Amino acid sequence: MVVVGDVIVSKIIKKLVEIGFEYAADRYFARDTRMKDELERLNDALPRILAVVEKAESGQQEVTGALKKWLWQLKDAVYEADNVLDELDYLKLQKQVKEKASGSKEHGHS
């Protein structure tokens, strides 16, 4: 298993792609075709990325300096993606609060 820092890379990559597709399927993001296109591109590249990571995790591939550097860059990208997903969660919640507040005002509630 490749652990970069305290991160198990393949599990996090799979989870981020899964979460990304959930967002793309959500009606809030349904109009954002650019996001869907990026997720499709990532999904197409995912098997190749995971093949390298899984070989390194299983010990079938020696983790050389170049591979180790790539894995660290991948870890950084995973953290950035996680931050983006957190921001999307925040924006979604913010939209829900605004919709709820405007619905309450329309019905005469304060």
CSV table of C-alpha atoms in Angstrom, one decimal:
chain,number,residue,atom,x,y,z
A,1,MET,CA,0.0,0.0,0.0
A,2,VAL,CA,1.3,3.4,-0.9
A,3,VAL,CA,1.1,5.7,2.0
A,4,VAL,CA,2.3,9.2,1.3
A,5,GLY,CA,2.5,11.0,4.6
A,6,ASP,CA,-0.5,9.4,6.2
A,7,VAL,CA,-2.6,9.2,3.0
A,8,ILE,CA,-3.5,5.9,1.4
A,9,VAL,CA,-3.5,7.2,-2.2
A,10,SER,CA,-5.7,4.8,-4.1
A,11,LYS,CA,-8.6,4.8,-1.7
A,12,ILE,CA,-8.6,8.6,-1.6
A,13,ILE,CA,-8.5,8.9,-5.4
A,14,LYS,CA,-11.4,6.5,-5.8
A,15,LYS,CA,-13.4,8.3,-3.2
A,16,LEU,CA,-12.8,11.8,-4.7
A,17,VAL,CA,-13.9,10.6,-8.2
A,18,GLU,CA,-17.0,9.0,-6.7
A,19,ILE,CA,-17.9,12.2,-4.8
A,20,GLY,CA,-17.2,14.3,-7.9
A,21,PHE,CA,-19.6,12.3,-9.9
A,22,GLU,CA,-22.2,12.6,-7.2
A,23,TYR,CA,-21.8,16.4,-7.5
A,24,ALA,CA,-22.1,16.3,-11.2
A,25,ALA,CA,-25.3,14.2,-11.0
A,26,ASP,CA,-26.7,16.7,-8.4
A,27,ARG,CA,-29.2,19.0,-10.0
A,28,TYR,CA,-27.4,22.0,-8.5
A,29,PHE,CA,-24.4,21.3,-10.8
A,30,ALA,CA,-26.4,19.8,-13.6
A,31,ARG,CA,-25.9,22.8,-15.8
A,32,ASP,CA,-22.1,22.9,-15.4
A,33,THR,CA,-21.1,20.8,-18.4
A,34,ARG,CA,-17.4,21.8,-18.0
A,35,MET,CA,-17.3,20.1,-14.6
A,36,LYS,CA,-18.9,17.0,-16.0
A,37,ASP,CA,-16.4,17.0,-18.9
A,38,GLU,CA,-13.5,17.2,-16.5
A,39,LEU,CA,-14.9,14.4,-14.3
A,40,GLU,CA,-15.3,12.2,-17.4
A,41,ARG,CA,-11.7,12.9,-18.4
A,42,LEU,CA,-10.6,12.1,-14.9
A,43,ASN,CA,-12.7,8.9,-14.9
A,44,ASP,CA,-11.1,7.9,-18.2
A,45,ALA,CA,-7.6,8.5,-16.8
A,46,LEU,CA,-8.4,6.8,-13.5
A,47,PRO,CA,-7.6,3.2,-14.5
A,48,ARG,CA,-4.1,4.3,-15.6
A,49,ILE,CA,-3.5,6.3,-12.5
A,50,LEU,CA,-4.7,3.6,-10.2
A,51,ALA,CA,-2.6,0.9,-12.1
A,52,VAL,CA,0.6,2.8,-11.2
A,53,VAL,CA,-0.5,3.4,-7.6
A,54,GLU,CA,-1.7,-0.1,-7.1
A,55,LYS,CA,1.6,-1.6,-8.5
A,56,ALA,CA,3.5,0.6,-6.1
A,57,GLU,CA,1.1,-0.4,-3.2
A,58,SER,CA,1.5,-4.1,-4.0
A,59,GLY,CA,5.3,-3.9,-4.2
A,60,GLN,CA,5.3,-5.0,-7.9
A,61,GLN,CA,6.9,-1.7,-8.8
A,62,GLU,CA,9.9,-0.2,-7.0
A,63,VAL,CA,9.1,3.2,-5.7
A,64,THR,CA,11.9,5.1,-7.3
A,65,GLY,CA,12.7,8.8,-6.7
A,66,ALA,CA,10.6,9.8,-9.7
A,67,LEU,CA,7.6,7.7,-8.7
A,68,LYS,CA,7.9,8.9,-5.1
A,69,LYS,CA,7.9,12.5,-6.4
A,70,TRP,CA,4.8,11.8,-8.6
A,71,LEU,CA,3.0,10.2,-5.6
A,72,TRP,CA,3.7,13.3,-3.5
A,73,GLN,CA,2.4,15.5,-6.3
A,74,LEU,CA,-0.7,13.2,-6.5
A,75,LYS,CA,-1.2,13.5,-2.8
A,76,ASP,CA,-1.0,17.3,-3.1
A,77,ALA,CA,-3.6,17.2,-5.9
A,78,VAL,CA,-5.8,14.9,-3.8
A,79,TYR,CA,-5.7,17.4,-0.9
A,80,GLU,CA,-6.5,20.3,-3.3
A,81,ALA,CA,-9.4,18.3,-4.7
A,82,ASP,CA,-10.6,17.6,-1.2
A,83,ASN,CA,-10.5,21.3,-0.5
A,84,VAL,CA,-12.5,22.0,-3.7
A,85,LEU,CA,-15.1,19.5,-2.6
A,86,ASP,CA,-15.4,21.1,0.8
A,87,GLU,CA,-15.9,24.5,-0.9
A,88,LEU,CA,-18.6,23.0,-3.1
A,89,ASP,CA,-20.3,21.6,0.0
A,90,TYR,CA,-20.2,25.1,1.5
A,91,LEU,CA,-21.7,26.7,-1.6
A,92,LYS,CA,-24.4,24.1,-1.8
A,93,LEU,CA,-25.3,24.6,1.9
A,94,GLN,CA,-25.2,28.4,1.4
A,95,LYS,CA,-27.6,28.1,-1.5
A,96,GLN,CA,-30.0,25.9,0.5
A,97,VAL,CA,-30.0,28.4,3.4
A,98,LYS,CA,-30.7,31.3,1.0
A,99,GLU,CA,-33.5,29.4,-0.7
A,100,LYS,CA,-35.0,28.5,2.7
A,101,ALA,CA,-34.8,32.1,3.9
A,102,SER,CA,-36.4,33.4,0.8
A,103,GLY,CA,-39.1,30.7,1.0
A,104,SER,CA,-39.8,31.8,4.6
A,105,LYS,CA,-40.1,35.4,3.6
A,106,GLU,CA,-42.5,34.6,0.8
A,107,HIS,CA,-44.8,32.7,3.2
A,108,GLY,CA,-44.8,35.6,5.6
A,109,HIS,CA,-42.4,34.0,8.1
A,110,SER,CA,-39.5,35.9,9.5
